[in-house]
N, CA, C and O atoms as a Tinker XYZ file with bonds, in Angstrom:
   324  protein
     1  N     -2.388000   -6.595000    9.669000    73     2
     2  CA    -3.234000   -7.001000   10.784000    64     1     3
     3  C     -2.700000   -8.294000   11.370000    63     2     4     5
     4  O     -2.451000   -9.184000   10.557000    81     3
     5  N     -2.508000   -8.508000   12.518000    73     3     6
     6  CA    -2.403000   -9.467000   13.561000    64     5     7
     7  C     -3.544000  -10.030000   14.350000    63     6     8     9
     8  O     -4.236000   -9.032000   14.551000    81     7
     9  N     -4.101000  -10.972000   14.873000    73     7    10
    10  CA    -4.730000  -12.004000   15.345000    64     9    11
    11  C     -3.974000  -11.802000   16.310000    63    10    12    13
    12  O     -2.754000  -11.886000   16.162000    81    11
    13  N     -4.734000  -11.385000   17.919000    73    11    14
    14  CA    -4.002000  -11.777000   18.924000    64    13    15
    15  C     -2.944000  -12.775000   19.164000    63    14    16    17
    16  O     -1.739000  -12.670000   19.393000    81    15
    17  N     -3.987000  -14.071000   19.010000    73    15    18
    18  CA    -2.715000  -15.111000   19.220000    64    17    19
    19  C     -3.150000  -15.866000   17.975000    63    18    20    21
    20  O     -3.675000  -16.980000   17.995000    81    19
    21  N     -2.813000  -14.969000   16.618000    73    19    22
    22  CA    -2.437000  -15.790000   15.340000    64    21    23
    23  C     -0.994000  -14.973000   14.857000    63    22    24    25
    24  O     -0.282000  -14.382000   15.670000    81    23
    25  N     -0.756000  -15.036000   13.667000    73    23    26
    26  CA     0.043000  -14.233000   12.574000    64    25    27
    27  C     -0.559000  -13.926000   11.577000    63    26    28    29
    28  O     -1.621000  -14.374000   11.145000    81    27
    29  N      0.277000  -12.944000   11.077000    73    27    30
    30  CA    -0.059000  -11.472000    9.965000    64    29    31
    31  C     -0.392000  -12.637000    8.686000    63    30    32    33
    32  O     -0.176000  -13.840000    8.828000    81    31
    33  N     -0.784000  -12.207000    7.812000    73    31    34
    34  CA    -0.452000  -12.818000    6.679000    64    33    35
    35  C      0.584000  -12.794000    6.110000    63    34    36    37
    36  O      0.593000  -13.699000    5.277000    81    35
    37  N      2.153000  -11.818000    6.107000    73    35    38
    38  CA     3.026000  -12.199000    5.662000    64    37    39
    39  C      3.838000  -13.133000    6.728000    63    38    40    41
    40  O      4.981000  -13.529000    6.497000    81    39
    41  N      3.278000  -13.371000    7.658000    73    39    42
    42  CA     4.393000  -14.251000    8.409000    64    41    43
    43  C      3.551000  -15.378000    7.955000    63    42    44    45
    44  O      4.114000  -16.468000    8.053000    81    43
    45  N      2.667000  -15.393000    7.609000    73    43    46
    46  CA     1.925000  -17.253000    7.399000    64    45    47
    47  C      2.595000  -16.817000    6.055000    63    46    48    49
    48  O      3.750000  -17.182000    6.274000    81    47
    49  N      2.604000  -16.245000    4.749000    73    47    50
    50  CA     3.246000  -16.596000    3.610000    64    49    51
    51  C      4.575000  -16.704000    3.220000    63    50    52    53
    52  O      5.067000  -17.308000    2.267000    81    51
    53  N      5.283000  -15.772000    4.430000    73    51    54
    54  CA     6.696000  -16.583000    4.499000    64    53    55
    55  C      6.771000  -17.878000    5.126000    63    54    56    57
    56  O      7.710000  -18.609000    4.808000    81    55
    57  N      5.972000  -18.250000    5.921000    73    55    58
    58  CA     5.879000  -19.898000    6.436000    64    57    59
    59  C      5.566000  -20.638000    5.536000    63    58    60    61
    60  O      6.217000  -21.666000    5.356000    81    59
    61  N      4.290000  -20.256000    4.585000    73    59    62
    62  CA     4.103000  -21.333000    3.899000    64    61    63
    63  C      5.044000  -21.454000    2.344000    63    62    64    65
    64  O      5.099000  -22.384000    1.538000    81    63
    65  N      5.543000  -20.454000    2.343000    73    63    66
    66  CA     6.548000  -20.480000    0.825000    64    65    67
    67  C      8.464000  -21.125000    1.511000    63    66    68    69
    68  O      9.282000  -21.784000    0.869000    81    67
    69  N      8.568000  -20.690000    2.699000    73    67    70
    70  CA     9.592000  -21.741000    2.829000    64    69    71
    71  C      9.362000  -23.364000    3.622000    63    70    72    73
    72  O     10.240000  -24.146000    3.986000    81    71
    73  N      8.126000  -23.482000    3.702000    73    71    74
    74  CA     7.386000  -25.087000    3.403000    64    73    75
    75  C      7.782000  -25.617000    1.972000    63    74    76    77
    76  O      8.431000  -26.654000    1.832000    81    75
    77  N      7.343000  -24.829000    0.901000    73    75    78
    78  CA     7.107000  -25.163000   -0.170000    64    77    79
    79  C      8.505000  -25.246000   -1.244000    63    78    80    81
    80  O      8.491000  -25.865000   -2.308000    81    79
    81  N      9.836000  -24.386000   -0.636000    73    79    82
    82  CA    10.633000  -24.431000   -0.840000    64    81    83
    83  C     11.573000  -25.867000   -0.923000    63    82    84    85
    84  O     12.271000  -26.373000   -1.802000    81    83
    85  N     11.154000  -26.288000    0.664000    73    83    86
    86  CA    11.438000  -27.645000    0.817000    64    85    87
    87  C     11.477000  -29.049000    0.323000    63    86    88    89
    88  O     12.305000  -29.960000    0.295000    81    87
    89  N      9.507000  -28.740000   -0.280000    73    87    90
    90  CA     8.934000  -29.597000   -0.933000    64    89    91
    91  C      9.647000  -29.575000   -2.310000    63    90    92    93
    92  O      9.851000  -30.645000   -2.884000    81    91
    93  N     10.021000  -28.441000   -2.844000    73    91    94
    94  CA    10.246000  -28.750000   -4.127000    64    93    95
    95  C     11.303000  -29.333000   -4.454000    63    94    96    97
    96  O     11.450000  -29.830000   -5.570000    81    95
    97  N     12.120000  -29.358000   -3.609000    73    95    98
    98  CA    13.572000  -30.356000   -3.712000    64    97    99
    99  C     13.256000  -31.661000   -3.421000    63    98   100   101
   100  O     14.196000  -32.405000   -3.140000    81    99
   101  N     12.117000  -32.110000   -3.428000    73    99   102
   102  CA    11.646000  -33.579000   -3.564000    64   101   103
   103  C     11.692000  -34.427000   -4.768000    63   102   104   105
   104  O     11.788000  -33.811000   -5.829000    81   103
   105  N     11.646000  -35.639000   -4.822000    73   103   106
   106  CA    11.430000  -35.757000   -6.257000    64   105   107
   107  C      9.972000  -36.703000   -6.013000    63   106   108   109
   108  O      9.810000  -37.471000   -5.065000    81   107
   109  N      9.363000  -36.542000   -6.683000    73   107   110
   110  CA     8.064000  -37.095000   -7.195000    64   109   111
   111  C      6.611000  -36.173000   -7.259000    63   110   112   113
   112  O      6.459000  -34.967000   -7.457000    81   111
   113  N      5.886000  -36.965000   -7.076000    73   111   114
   114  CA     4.486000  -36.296000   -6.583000    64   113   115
   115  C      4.479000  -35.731000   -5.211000    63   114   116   117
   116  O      5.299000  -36.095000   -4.369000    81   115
   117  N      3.372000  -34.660000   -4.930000    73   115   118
   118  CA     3.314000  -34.180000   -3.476000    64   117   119
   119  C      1.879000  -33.857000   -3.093000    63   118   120   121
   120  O      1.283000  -32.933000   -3.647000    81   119
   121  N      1.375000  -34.529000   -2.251000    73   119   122
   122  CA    -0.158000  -34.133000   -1.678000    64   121   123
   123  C      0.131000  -33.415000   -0.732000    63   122   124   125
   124  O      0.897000  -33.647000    0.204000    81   123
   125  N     -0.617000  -32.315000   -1.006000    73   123   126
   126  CA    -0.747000  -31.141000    0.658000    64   125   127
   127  C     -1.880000  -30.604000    0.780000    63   126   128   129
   128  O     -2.301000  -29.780000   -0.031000    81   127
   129  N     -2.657000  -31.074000    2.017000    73   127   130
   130  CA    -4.000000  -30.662000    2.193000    64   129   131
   131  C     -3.364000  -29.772000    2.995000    63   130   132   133
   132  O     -2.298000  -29.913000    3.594000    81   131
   133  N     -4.545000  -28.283000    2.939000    73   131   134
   134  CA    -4.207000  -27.034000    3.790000    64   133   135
   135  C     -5.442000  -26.209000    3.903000    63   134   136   137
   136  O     -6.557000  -26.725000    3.837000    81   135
   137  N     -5.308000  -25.300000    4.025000    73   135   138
   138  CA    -6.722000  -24.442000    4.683000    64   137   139
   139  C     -6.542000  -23.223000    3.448000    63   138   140   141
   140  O     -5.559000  -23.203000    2.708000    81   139
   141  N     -7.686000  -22.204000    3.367000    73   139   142
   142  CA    -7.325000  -21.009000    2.257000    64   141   143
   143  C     -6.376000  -20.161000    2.828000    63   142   144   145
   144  O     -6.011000  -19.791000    1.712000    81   143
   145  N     -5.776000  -19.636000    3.446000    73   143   146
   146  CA    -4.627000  -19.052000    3.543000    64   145   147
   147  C     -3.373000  -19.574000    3.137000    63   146   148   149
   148  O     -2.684000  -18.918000    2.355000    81   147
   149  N     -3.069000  -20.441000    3.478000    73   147   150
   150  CA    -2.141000  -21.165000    2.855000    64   149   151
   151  C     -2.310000  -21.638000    1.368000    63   150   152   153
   152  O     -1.351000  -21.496000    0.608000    81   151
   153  N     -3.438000  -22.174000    0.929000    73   151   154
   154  CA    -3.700000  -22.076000   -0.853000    64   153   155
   155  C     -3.778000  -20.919000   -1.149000    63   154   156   157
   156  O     -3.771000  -20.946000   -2.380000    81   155
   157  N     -3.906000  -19.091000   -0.590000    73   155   158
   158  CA    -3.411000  -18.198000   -1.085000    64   157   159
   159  C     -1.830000  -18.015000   -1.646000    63   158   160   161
   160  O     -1.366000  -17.542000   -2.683000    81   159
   161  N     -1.242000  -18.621000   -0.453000    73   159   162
   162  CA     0.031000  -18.224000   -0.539000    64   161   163
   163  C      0.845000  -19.075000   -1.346000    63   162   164   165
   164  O      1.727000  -18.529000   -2.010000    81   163
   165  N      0.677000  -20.621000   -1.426000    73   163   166
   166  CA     0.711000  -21.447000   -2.799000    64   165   167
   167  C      0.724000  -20.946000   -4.039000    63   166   168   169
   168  O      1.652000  -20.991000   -4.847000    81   167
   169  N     -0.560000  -20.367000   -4.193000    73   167   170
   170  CA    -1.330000  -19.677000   -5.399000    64   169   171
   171  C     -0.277000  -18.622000   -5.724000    63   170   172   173
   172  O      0.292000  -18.903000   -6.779000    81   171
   173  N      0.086000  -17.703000   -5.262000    73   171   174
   174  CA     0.818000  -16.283000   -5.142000    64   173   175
   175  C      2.235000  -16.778000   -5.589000    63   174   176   177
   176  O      2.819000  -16.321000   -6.572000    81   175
   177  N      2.789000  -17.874000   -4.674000    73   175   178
   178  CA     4.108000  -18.407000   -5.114000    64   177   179
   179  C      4.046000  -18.656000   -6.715000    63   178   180   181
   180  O      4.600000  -17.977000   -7.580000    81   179
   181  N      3.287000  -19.722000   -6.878000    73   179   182
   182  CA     3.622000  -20.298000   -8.402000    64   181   183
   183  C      2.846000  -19.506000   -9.150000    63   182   184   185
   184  O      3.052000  -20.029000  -10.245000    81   183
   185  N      2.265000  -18.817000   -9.315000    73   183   186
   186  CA     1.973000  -17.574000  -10.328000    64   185   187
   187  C      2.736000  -16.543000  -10.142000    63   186   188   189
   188  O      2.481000  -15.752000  -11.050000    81   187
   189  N      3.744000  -16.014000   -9.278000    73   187   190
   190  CA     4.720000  -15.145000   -9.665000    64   189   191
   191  C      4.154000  -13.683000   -9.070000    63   190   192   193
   192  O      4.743000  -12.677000   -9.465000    81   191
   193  N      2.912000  -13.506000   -8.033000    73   191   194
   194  CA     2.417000  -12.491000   -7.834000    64   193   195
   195  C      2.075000  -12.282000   -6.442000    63   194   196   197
   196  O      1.796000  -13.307000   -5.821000    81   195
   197  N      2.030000  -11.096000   -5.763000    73   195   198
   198  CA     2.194000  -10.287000   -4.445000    64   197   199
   199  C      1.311000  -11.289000   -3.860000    63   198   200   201
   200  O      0.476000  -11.781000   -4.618000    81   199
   201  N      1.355000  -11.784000   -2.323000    73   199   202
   202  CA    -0.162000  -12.455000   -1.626000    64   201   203
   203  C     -0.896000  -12.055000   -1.559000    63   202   204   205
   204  O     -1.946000  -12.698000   -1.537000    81   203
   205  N     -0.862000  -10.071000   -1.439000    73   203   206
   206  CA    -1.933000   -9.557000   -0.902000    64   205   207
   207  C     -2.717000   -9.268000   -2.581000    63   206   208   209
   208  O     -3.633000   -8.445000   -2.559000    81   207
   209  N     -2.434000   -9.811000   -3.765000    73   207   210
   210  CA    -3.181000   -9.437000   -5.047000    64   209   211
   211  C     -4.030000  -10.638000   -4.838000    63   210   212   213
   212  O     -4.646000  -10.832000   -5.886000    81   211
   213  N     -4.286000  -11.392000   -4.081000    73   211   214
   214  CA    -5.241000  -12.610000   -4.502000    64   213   215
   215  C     -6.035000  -12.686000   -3.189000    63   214   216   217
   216  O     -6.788000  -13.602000   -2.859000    81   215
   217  N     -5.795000  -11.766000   -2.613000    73   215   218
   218  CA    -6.436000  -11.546000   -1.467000    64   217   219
   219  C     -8.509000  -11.809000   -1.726000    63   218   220   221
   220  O     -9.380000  -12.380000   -1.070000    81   219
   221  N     -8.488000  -11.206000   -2.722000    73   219   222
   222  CA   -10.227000  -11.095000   -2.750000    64   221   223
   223  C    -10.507000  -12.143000   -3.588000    63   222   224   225
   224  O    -11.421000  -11.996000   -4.399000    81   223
   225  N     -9.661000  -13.568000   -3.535000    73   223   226
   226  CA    -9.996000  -14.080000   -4.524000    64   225   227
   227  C    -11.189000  -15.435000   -4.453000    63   226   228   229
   228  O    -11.079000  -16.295000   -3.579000    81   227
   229  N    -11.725000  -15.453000   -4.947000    73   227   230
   230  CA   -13.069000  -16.756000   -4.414000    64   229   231
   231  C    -12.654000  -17.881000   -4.395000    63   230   232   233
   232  O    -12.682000  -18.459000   -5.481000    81   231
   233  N    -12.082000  -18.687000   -3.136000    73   231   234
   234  CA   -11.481000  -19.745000   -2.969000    64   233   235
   235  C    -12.935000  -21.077000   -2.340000    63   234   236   237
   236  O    -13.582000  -20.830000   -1.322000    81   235
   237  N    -13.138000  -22.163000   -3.041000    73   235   238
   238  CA   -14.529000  -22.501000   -2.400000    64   237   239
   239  C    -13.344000  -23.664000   -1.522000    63   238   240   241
   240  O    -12.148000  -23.951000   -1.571000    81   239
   241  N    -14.573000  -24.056000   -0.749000    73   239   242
   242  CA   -14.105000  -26.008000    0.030000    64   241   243
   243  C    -13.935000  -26.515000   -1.036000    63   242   244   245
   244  O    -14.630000  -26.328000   -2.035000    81   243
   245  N    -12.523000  -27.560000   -0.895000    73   243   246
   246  CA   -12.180000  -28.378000   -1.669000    64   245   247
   247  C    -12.005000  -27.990000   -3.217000    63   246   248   249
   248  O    -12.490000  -28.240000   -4.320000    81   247
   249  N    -11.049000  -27.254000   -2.628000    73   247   250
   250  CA   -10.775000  -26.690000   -4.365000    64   249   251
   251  C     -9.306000  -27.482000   -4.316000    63   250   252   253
   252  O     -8.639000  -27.764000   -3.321000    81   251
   253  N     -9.032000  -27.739000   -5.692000    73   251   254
   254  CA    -7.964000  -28.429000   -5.679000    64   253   255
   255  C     -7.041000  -28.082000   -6.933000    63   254   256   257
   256  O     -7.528000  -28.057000   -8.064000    81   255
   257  N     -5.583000  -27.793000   -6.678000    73   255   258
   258  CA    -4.864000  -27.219000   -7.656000    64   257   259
   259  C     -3.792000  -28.260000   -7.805000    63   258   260   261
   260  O     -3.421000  -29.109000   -6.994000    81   259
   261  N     -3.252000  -27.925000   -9.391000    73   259   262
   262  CA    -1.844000  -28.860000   -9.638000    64   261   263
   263  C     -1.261000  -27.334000   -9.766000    63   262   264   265
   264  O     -1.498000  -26.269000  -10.337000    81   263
   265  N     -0.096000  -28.100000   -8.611000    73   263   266
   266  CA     1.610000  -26.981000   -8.913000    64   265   267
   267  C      2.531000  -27.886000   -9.612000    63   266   268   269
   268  O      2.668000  -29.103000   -9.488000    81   267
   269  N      3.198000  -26.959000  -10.453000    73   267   270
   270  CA     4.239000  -28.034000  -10.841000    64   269   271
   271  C      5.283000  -27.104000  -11.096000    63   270   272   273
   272  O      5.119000  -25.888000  -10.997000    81   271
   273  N      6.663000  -27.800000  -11.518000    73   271   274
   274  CA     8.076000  -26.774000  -11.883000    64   273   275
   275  C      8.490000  -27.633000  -13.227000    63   274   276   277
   276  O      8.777000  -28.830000  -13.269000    81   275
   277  N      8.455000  -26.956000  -14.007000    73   275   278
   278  CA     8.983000  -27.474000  -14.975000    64   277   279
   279  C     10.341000  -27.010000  -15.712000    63   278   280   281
   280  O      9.734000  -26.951000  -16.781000    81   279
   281  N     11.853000  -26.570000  -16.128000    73   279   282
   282  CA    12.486000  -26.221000  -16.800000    64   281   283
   283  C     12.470000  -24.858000  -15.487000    63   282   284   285
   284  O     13.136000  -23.991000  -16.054000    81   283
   285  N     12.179000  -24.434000  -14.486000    73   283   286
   286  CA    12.457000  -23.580000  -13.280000    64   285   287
   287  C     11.244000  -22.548000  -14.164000    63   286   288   289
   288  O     11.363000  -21.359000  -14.460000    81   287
   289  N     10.253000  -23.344000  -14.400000    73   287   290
   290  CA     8.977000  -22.585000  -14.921000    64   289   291
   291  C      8.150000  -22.984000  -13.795000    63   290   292   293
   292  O      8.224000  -24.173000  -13.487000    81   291
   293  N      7.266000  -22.129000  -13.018000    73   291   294
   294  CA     6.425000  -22.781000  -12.141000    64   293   295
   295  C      4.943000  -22.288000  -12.480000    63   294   296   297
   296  O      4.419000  -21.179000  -12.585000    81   295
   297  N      4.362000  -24.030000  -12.642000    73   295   298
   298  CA     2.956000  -22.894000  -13.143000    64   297   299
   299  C      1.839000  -23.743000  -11.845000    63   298   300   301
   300  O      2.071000  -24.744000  -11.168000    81   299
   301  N      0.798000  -22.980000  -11.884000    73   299   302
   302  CA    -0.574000  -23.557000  -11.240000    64   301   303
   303  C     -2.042000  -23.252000  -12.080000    63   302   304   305
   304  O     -2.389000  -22.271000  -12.738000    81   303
   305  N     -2.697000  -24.447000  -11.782000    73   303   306
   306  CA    -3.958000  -24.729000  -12.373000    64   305   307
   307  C     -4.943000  -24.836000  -11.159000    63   306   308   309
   308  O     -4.891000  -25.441000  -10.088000    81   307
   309  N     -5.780000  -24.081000  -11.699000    73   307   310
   310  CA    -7.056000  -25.017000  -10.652000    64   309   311
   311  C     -8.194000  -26.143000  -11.325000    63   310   312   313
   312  O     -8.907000  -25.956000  -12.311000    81   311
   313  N     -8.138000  -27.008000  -10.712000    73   311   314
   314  CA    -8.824000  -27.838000  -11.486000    64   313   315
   315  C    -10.113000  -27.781000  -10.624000    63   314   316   317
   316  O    -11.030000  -27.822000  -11.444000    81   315
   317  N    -10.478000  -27.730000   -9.753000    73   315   318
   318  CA   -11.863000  -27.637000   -9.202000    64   317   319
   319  C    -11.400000  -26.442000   -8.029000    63   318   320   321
   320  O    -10.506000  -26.184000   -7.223000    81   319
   321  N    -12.744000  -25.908000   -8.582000    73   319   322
   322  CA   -13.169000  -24.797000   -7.084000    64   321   323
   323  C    -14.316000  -24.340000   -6.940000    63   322   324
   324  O    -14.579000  -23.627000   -5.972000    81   323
């Protein structure tokens, strides 16, 4: 599905996973405030699973996750949602 004048969800999760690509060649900490589509596609990246499997997933306001890479291990937590 397309949004007249939005994008599909795989064109926002290829946007937001080569965002995130970027980021990870950073070195330090990284704050990224974003909207739930984009914390879908976060979510999907560092757990290793399809976007459209987290599709039904209960995302509240201000939920807040740690991503991290460790040893080219990438994991995510949610710490509040």
């Amino acid at each position: 599905f397309v949004n007249l004048k939005g994008e599909s969800f795989d064109d926002l999760n290829k946007r937001v996973i080569s965002f995130i690509k970027k980021v990870e060649k950073r070195k330090g900490p990284v704050l990224i405030v974003t909207h739930v589509g984009c914390i879908r596609a976060i979510y999907s990246y560092f757990k290793g699973i399809p976007f459209q499997e987290n599709i039904g997933m209960k995302i509240n306001h201000g939920i807040i996750m740690k991503c991290s890479i460790e040893k080219d291990k990438k994991r995510v937590n949610i710490i509040k949602n």
